[in-house]
Short mmCIF file of C-alpha atoms (C1' of nucleotides) in Angstrom, two decimals:
data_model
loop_
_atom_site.label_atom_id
_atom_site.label_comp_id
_atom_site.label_asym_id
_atom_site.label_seq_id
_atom_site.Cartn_x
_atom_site.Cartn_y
_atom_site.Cartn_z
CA UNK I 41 -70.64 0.88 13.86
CA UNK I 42 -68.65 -2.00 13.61
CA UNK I 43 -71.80 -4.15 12.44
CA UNK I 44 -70.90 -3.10 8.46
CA UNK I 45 -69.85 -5.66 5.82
CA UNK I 46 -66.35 -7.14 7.42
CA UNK I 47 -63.58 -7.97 5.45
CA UNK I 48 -63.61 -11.03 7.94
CA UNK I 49 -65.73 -14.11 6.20
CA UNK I 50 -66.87 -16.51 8.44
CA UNK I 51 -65.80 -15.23 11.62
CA UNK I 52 -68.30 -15.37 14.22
CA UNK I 53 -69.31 -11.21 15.06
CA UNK I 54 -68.80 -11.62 18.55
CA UNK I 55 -65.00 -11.22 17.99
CA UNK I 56 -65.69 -7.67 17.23
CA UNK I 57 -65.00 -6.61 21.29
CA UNK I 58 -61.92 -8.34 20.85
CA UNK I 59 -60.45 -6.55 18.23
CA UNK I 60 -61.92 -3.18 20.07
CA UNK I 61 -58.76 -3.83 22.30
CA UNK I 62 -55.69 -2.41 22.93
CA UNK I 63 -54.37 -5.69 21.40
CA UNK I 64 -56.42 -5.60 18.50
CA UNK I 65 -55.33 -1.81 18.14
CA UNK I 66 -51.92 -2.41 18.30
CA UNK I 67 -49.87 -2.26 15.10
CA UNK I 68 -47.42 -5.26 16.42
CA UNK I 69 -50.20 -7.09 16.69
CA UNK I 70 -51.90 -6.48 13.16
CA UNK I 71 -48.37 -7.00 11.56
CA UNK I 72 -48.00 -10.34 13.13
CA UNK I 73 -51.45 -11.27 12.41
CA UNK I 74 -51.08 -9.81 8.72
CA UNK I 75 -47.74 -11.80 8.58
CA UNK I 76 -49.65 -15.19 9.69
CA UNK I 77 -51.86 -15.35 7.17
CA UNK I 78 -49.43 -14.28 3.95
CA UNK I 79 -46.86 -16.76 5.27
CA UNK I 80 -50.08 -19.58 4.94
CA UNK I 81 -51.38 -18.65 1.89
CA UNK I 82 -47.64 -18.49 0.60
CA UNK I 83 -47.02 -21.89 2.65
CA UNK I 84 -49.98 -23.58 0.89
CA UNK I 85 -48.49 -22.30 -2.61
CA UNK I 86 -45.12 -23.78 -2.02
CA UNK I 87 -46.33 -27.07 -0.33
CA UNK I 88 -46.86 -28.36 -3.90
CA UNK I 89 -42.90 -28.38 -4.73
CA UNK I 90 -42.25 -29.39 -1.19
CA UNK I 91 -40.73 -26.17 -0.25
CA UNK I 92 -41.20 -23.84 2.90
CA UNK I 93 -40.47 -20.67 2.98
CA UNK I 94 -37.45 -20.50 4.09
CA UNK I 95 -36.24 -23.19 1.18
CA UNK I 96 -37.83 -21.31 -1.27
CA UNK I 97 -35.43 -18.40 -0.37
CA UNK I 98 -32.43 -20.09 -0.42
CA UNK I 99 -33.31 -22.12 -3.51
CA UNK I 100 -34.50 -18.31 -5.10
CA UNK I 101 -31.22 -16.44 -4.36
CA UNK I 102 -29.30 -19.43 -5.57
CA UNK I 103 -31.27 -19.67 -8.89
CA UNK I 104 -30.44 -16.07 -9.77
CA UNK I 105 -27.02 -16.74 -9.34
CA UNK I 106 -26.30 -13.83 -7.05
CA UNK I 107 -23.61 -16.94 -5.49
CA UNK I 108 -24.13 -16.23 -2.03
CA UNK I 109 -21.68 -17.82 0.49
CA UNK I 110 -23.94 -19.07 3.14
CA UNK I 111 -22.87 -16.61 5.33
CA UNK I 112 -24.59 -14.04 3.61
CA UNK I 113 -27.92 -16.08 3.89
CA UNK I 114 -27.58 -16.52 7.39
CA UNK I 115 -27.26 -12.13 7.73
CA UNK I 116 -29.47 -11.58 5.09
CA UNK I 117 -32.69 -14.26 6.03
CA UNK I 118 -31.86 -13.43 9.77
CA UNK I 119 -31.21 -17.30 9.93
CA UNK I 120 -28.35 -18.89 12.56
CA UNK I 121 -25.67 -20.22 10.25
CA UNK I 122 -26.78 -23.75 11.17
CA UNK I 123 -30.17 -23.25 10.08
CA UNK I 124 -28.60 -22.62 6.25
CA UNK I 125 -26.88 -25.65 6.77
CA UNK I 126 -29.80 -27.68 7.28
CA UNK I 127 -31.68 -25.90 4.61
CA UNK I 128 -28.64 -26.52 2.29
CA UNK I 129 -28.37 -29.86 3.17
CA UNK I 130 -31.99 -30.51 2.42
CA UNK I 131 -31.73 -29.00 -1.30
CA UNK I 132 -28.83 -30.35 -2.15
CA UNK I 133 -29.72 -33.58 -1.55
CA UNK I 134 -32.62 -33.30 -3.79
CA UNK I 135 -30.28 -32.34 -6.28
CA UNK I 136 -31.60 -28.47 -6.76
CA UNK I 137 -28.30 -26.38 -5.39
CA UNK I 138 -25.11 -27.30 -5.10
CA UNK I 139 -22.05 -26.21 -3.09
CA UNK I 140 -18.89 -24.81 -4.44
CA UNK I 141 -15.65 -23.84 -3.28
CA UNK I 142 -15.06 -20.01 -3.23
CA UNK I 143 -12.08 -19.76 -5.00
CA UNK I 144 -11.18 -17.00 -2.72
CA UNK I 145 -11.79 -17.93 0.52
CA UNK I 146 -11.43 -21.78 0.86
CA UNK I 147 -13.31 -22.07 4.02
CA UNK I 148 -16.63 -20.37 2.34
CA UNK I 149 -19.25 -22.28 0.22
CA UNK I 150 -20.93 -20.41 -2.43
CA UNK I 151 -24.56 -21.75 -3.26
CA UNK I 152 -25.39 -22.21 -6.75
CA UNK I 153 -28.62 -23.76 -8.35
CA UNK I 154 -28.94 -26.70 -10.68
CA UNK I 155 -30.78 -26.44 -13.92
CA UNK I 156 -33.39 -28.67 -11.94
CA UNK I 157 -33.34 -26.39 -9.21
CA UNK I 158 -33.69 -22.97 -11.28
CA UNK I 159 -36.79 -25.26 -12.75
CA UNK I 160 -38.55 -25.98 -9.89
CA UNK I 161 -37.55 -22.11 -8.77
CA UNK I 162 -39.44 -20.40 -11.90
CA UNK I 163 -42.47 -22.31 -10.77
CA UNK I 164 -42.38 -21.53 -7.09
CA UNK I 165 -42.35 -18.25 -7.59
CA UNK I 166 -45.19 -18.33 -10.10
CA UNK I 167 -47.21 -20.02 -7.70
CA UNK I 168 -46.09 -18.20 -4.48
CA UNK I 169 -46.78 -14.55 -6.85
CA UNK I 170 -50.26 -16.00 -7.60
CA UNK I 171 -50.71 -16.22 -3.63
CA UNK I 172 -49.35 -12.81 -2.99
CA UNK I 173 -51.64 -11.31 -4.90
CA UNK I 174 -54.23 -13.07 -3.80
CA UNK I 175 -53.85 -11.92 -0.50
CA UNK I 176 -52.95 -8.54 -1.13
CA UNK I 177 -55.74 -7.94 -3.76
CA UNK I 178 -58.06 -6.08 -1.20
CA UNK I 179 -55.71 -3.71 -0.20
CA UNK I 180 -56.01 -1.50 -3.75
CA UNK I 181 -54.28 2.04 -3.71
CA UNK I 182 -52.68 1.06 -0.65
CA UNK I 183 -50.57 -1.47 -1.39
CA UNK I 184 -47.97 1.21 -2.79
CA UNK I 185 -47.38 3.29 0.30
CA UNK I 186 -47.99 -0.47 2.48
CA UNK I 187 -44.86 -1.51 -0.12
CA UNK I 188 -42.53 1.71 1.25
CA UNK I 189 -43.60 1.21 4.72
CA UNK I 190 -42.68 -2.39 5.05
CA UNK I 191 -39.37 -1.50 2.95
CA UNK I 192 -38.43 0.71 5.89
CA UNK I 193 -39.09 -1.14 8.34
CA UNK I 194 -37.59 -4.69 6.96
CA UNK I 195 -34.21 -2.24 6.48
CA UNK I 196 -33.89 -2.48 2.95
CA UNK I 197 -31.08 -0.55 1.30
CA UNK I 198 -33.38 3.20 0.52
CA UNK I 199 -35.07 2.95 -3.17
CA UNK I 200 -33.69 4.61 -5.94
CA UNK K 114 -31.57 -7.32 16.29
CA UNK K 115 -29.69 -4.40 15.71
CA UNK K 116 -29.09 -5.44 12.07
CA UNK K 117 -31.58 -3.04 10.76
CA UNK K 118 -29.36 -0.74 9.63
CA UNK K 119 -32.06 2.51 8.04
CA UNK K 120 -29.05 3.24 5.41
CA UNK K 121 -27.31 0.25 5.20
CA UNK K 122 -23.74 1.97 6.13
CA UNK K 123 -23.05 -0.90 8.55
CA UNK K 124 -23.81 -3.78 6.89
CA UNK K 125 -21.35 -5.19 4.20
CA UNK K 126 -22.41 -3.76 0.92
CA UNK K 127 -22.52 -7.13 -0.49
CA UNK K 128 -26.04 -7.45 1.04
CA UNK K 129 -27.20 -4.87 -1.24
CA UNK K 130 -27.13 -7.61 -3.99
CA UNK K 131 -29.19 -9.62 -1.80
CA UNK K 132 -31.84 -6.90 -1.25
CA UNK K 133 -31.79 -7.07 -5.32
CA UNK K 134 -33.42 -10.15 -5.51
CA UNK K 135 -36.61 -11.55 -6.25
CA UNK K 136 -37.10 -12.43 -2.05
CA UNK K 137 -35.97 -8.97 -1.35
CA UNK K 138 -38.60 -7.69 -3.95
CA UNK K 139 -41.10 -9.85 -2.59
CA UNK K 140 -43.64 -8.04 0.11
CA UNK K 141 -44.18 -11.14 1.51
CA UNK K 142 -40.66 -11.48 2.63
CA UNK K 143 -40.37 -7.73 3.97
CA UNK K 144 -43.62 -8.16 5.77
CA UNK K 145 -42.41 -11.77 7.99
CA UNK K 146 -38.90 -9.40 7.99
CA UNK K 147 -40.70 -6.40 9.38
CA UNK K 148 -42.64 -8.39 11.81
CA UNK K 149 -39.34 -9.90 13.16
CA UNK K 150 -38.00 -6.79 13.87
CA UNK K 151 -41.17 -5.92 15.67
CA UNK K 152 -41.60 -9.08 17.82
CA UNK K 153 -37.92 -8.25 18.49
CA UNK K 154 -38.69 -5.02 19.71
CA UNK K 155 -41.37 -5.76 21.82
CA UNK K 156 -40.30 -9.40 22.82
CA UNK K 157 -37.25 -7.72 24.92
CA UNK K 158 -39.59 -5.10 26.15
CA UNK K 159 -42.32 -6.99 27.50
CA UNK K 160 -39.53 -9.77 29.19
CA UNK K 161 -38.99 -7.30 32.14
CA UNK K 162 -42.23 -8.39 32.94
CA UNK K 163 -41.78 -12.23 32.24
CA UNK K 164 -44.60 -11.78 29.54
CA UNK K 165 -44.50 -12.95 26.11
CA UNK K 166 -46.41 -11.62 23.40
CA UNK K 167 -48.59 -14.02 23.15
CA UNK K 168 -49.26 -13.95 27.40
CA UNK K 169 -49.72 -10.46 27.01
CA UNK K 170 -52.21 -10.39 24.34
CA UNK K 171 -54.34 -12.98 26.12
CA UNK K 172 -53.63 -11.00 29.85
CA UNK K 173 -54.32 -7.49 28.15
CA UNK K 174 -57.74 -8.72 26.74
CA UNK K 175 -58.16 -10.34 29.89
CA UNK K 176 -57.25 -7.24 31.66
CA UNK K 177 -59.94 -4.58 29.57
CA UNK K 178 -62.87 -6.71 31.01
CA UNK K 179 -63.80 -8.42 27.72
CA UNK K 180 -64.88 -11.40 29.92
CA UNK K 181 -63.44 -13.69 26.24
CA UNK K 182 -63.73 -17.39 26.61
CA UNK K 183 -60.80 -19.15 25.49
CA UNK K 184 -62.66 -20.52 21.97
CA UNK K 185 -63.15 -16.53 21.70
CA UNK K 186 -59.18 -16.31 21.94
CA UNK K 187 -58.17 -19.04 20.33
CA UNK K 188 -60.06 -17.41 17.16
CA UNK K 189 -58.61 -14.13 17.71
CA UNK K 190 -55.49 -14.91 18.47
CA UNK K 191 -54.87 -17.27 15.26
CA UNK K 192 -54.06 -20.29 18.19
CA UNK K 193 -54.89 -23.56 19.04
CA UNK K 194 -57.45 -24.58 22.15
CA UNK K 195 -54.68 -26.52 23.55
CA UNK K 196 -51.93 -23.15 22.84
CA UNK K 197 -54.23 -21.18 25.01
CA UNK K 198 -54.88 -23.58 27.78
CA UNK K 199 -51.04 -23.55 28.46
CA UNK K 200 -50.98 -19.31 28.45
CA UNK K 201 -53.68 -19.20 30.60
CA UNK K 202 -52.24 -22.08 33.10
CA UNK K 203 -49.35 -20.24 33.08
CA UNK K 204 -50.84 -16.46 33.75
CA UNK K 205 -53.16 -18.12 36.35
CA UNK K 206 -50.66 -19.95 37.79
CA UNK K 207 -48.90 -16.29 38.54
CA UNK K 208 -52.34 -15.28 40.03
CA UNK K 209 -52.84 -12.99 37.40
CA UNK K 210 -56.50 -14.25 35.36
CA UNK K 211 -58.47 -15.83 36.91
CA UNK K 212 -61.08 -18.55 34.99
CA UNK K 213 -64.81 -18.01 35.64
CA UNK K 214 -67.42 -19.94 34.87
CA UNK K 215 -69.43 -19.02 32.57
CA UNK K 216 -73.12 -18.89 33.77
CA UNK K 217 -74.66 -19.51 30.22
CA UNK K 218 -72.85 -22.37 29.44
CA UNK K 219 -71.02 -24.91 31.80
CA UNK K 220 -68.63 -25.61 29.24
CA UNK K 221 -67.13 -22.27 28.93
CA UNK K 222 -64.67 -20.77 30.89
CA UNK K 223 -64.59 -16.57 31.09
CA UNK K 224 -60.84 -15.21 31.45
CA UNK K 225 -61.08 -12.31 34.19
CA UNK K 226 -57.77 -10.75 35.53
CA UNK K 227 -57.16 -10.06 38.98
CA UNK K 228 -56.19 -6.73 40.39
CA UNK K 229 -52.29 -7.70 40.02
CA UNK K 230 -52.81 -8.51 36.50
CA UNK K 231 -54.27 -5.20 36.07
CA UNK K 232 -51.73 -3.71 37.23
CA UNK K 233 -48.68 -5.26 35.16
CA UNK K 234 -50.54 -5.36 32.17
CA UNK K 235 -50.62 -1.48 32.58
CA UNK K 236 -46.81 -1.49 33.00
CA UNK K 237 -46.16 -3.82 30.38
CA UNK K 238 -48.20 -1.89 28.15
CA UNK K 239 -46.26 1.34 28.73
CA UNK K 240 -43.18 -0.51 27.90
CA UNK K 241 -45.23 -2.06 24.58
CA UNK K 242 -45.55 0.93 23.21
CA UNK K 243 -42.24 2.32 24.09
CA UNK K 244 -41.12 -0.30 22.05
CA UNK K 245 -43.75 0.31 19.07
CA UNK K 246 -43.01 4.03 18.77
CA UNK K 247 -39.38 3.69 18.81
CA UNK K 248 -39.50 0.92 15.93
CA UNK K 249 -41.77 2.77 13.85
CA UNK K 250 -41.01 6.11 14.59
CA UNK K 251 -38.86 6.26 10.98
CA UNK K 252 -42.09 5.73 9.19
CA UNK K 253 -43.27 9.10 9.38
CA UNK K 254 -46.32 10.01 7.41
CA UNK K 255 -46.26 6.66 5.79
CA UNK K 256 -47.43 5.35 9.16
CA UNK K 257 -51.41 5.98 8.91
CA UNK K 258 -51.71 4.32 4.69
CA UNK K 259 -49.80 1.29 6.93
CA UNK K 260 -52.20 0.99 9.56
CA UNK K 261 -54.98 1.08 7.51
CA UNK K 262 -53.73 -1.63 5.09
CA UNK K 263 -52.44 -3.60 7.83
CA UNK K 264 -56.39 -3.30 9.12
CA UNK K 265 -57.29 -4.70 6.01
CA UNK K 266 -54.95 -7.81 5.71
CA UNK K 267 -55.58 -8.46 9.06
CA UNK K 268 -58.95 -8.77 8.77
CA UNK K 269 -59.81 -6.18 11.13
CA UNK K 270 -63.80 -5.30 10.74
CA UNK K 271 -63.81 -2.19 9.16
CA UNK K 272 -63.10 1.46 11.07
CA UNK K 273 -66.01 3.53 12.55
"C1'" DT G 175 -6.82 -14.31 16.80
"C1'" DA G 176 -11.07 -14.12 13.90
"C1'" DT G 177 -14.21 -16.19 10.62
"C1'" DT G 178 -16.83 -20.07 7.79
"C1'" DG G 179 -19.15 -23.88 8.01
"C1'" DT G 180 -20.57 -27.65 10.91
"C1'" DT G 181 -22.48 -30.54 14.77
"C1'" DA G 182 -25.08 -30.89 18.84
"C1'" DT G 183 -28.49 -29.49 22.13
"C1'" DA G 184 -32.36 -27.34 24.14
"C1'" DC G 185 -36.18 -24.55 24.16
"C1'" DT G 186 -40.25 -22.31 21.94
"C1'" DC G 187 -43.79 -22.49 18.58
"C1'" DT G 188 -47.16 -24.89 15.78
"C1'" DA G 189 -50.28 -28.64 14.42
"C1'" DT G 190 -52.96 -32.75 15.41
"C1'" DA G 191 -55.45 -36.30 17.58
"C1'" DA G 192 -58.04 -38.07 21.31
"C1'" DC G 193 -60.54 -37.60 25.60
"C1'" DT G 194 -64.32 -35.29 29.20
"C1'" DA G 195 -68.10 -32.74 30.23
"C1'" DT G 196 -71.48 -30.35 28.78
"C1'" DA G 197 -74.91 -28.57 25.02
"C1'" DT X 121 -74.21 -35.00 17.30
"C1'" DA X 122 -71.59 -30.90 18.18
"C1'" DT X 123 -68.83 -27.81 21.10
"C1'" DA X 124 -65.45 -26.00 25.14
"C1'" DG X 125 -61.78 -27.23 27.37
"C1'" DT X 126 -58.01 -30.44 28.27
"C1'" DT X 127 -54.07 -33.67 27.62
"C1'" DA X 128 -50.47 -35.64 24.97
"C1'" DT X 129 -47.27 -35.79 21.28
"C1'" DA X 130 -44.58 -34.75 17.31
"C1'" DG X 131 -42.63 -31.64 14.14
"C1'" DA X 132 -41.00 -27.03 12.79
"C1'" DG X 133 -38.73 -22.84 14.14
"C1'" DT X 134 -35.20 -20.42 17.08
"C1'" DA X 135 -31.09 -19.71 19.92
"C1'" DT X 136 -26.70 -21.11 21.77
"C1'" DA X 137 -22.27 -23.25 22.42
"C1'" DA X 138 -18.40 -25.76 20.80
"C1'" DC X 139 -15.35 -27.50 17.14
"C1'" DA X 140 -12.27 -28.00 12.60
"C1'" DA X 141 -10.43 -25.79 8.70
"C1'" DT X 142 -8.90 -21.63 6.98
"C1'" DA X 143 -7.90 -16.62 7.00
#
DNA sequence: TATTGTTATACTCTATAACTATA
DNA sequence: TATAGTTATAGAGTATAACAATA
């Protein structure tokens, strides 16, 4: 049965009771284990311009000039309004966002890229895509419908 | 937690912008999103039963008789040695596993639950999947193409 | 009075190195 | 020499409370 070509290289075959389990059965479980390893290949994309992930989104959403206030990170990232701070902090003082006064509400910041941050954006995401793909080139026909699950489920706004 | 709104009519419309975004386009970020939710989910279901979801994972394989050693989980489970010799202080500690040794090798230890770890891992299993169903219960039909490419990125061996 | 950004703090998670006892 | 488990430690991620400036 479960002694067929594995999509699992290098993995010793004994772990094939374990993931006859309820645990290795359960949907939470694959999510978070599907979740691990995008977030390391991504991670291991993004290491090279000395972004996380979490940097990378901030920097990405300030380099398309949507001018978020940092308040709308913190809802949108599911991030405690200090953690933007620190991430702000960080990019700003490598010179790739900047913080400006909202004209129209003086106690919120709105986030806006430099030209070296939009830069070192356009090749993130080249490099982070390339590592997406990567890991999601097995799945074939299924990445469509895996693309409207996970769109329900993360609560985006319903497609058009 | 409750941010997830399935329409969006709570949340300010200004996130919609957000959503329209290369992050909010990327799977990546709607799979760590979607697996927030879930660990969400289950992470206030399981703490009834002062379990985590990592303690439960290693008490519900304990619990099905695998006999794993903890190299075996530390593979499965994505952790380090060290991670899982402070779960399985801490469930033994409780008097839930028990470590065996394992007559093959010295060096091993076998994880083996006791008859009150049996028992709350079924209860905390109930309320695991009371927690599953209700978070993906919006899915629908889309929910057996996600399974099945979440078996694949997870590098589940292949189904029977 | 409520909200935005900020500081501070603590706790959990993750990653690594070094040690021991066995193989 | 290599492996299973252990200990220790540091860094990253997460959650919370309190505060100043502004609405």
């Amino acid at each position: 049965m479960s002694m067929a070509s594995r999509t699992n290289s290098g993995t010793p075959a004994s772990n094939d009771r374990l993931w006859d389990s309820v645990v290795g059965n359960d949907l939470s479980f694959r999510l978070a284990r599907a979740n691990a390893l995008s977030l390391a290949g991504v991670h291991a994309a993004l290491a090279e311009y000395d972004l996380r992930v979490r940097s990378y989104s901030v920097l990405a959403i300030a380099a398309e000039g949507s001018r978020p206030s940092q308040r709308e990170l913190s809802e949108f990232l599911r991030l405690d309004p200090s953690q933007i701070v620190a991430l702000v902090d960080d990019l700003e003082s490598r010179g790739l966002v900047r913080r400006e006064p909202d004209p129209q509400d003086r106690r919120a910041n709105v986030l806006v890229a430099t030209d070296g941050g939009r830069e070192l954006f356009r090749a993130a995401r080249a490099a982070s895509r390339r590592a997406e793909q990567e890991f999601l080139a097995p799945l074939g026909a299924l990445g469509a419908p895996l693309d409207a699950a996970l769109r329900m489920l993360a609560g985006a706004p319903d497609a058009d």
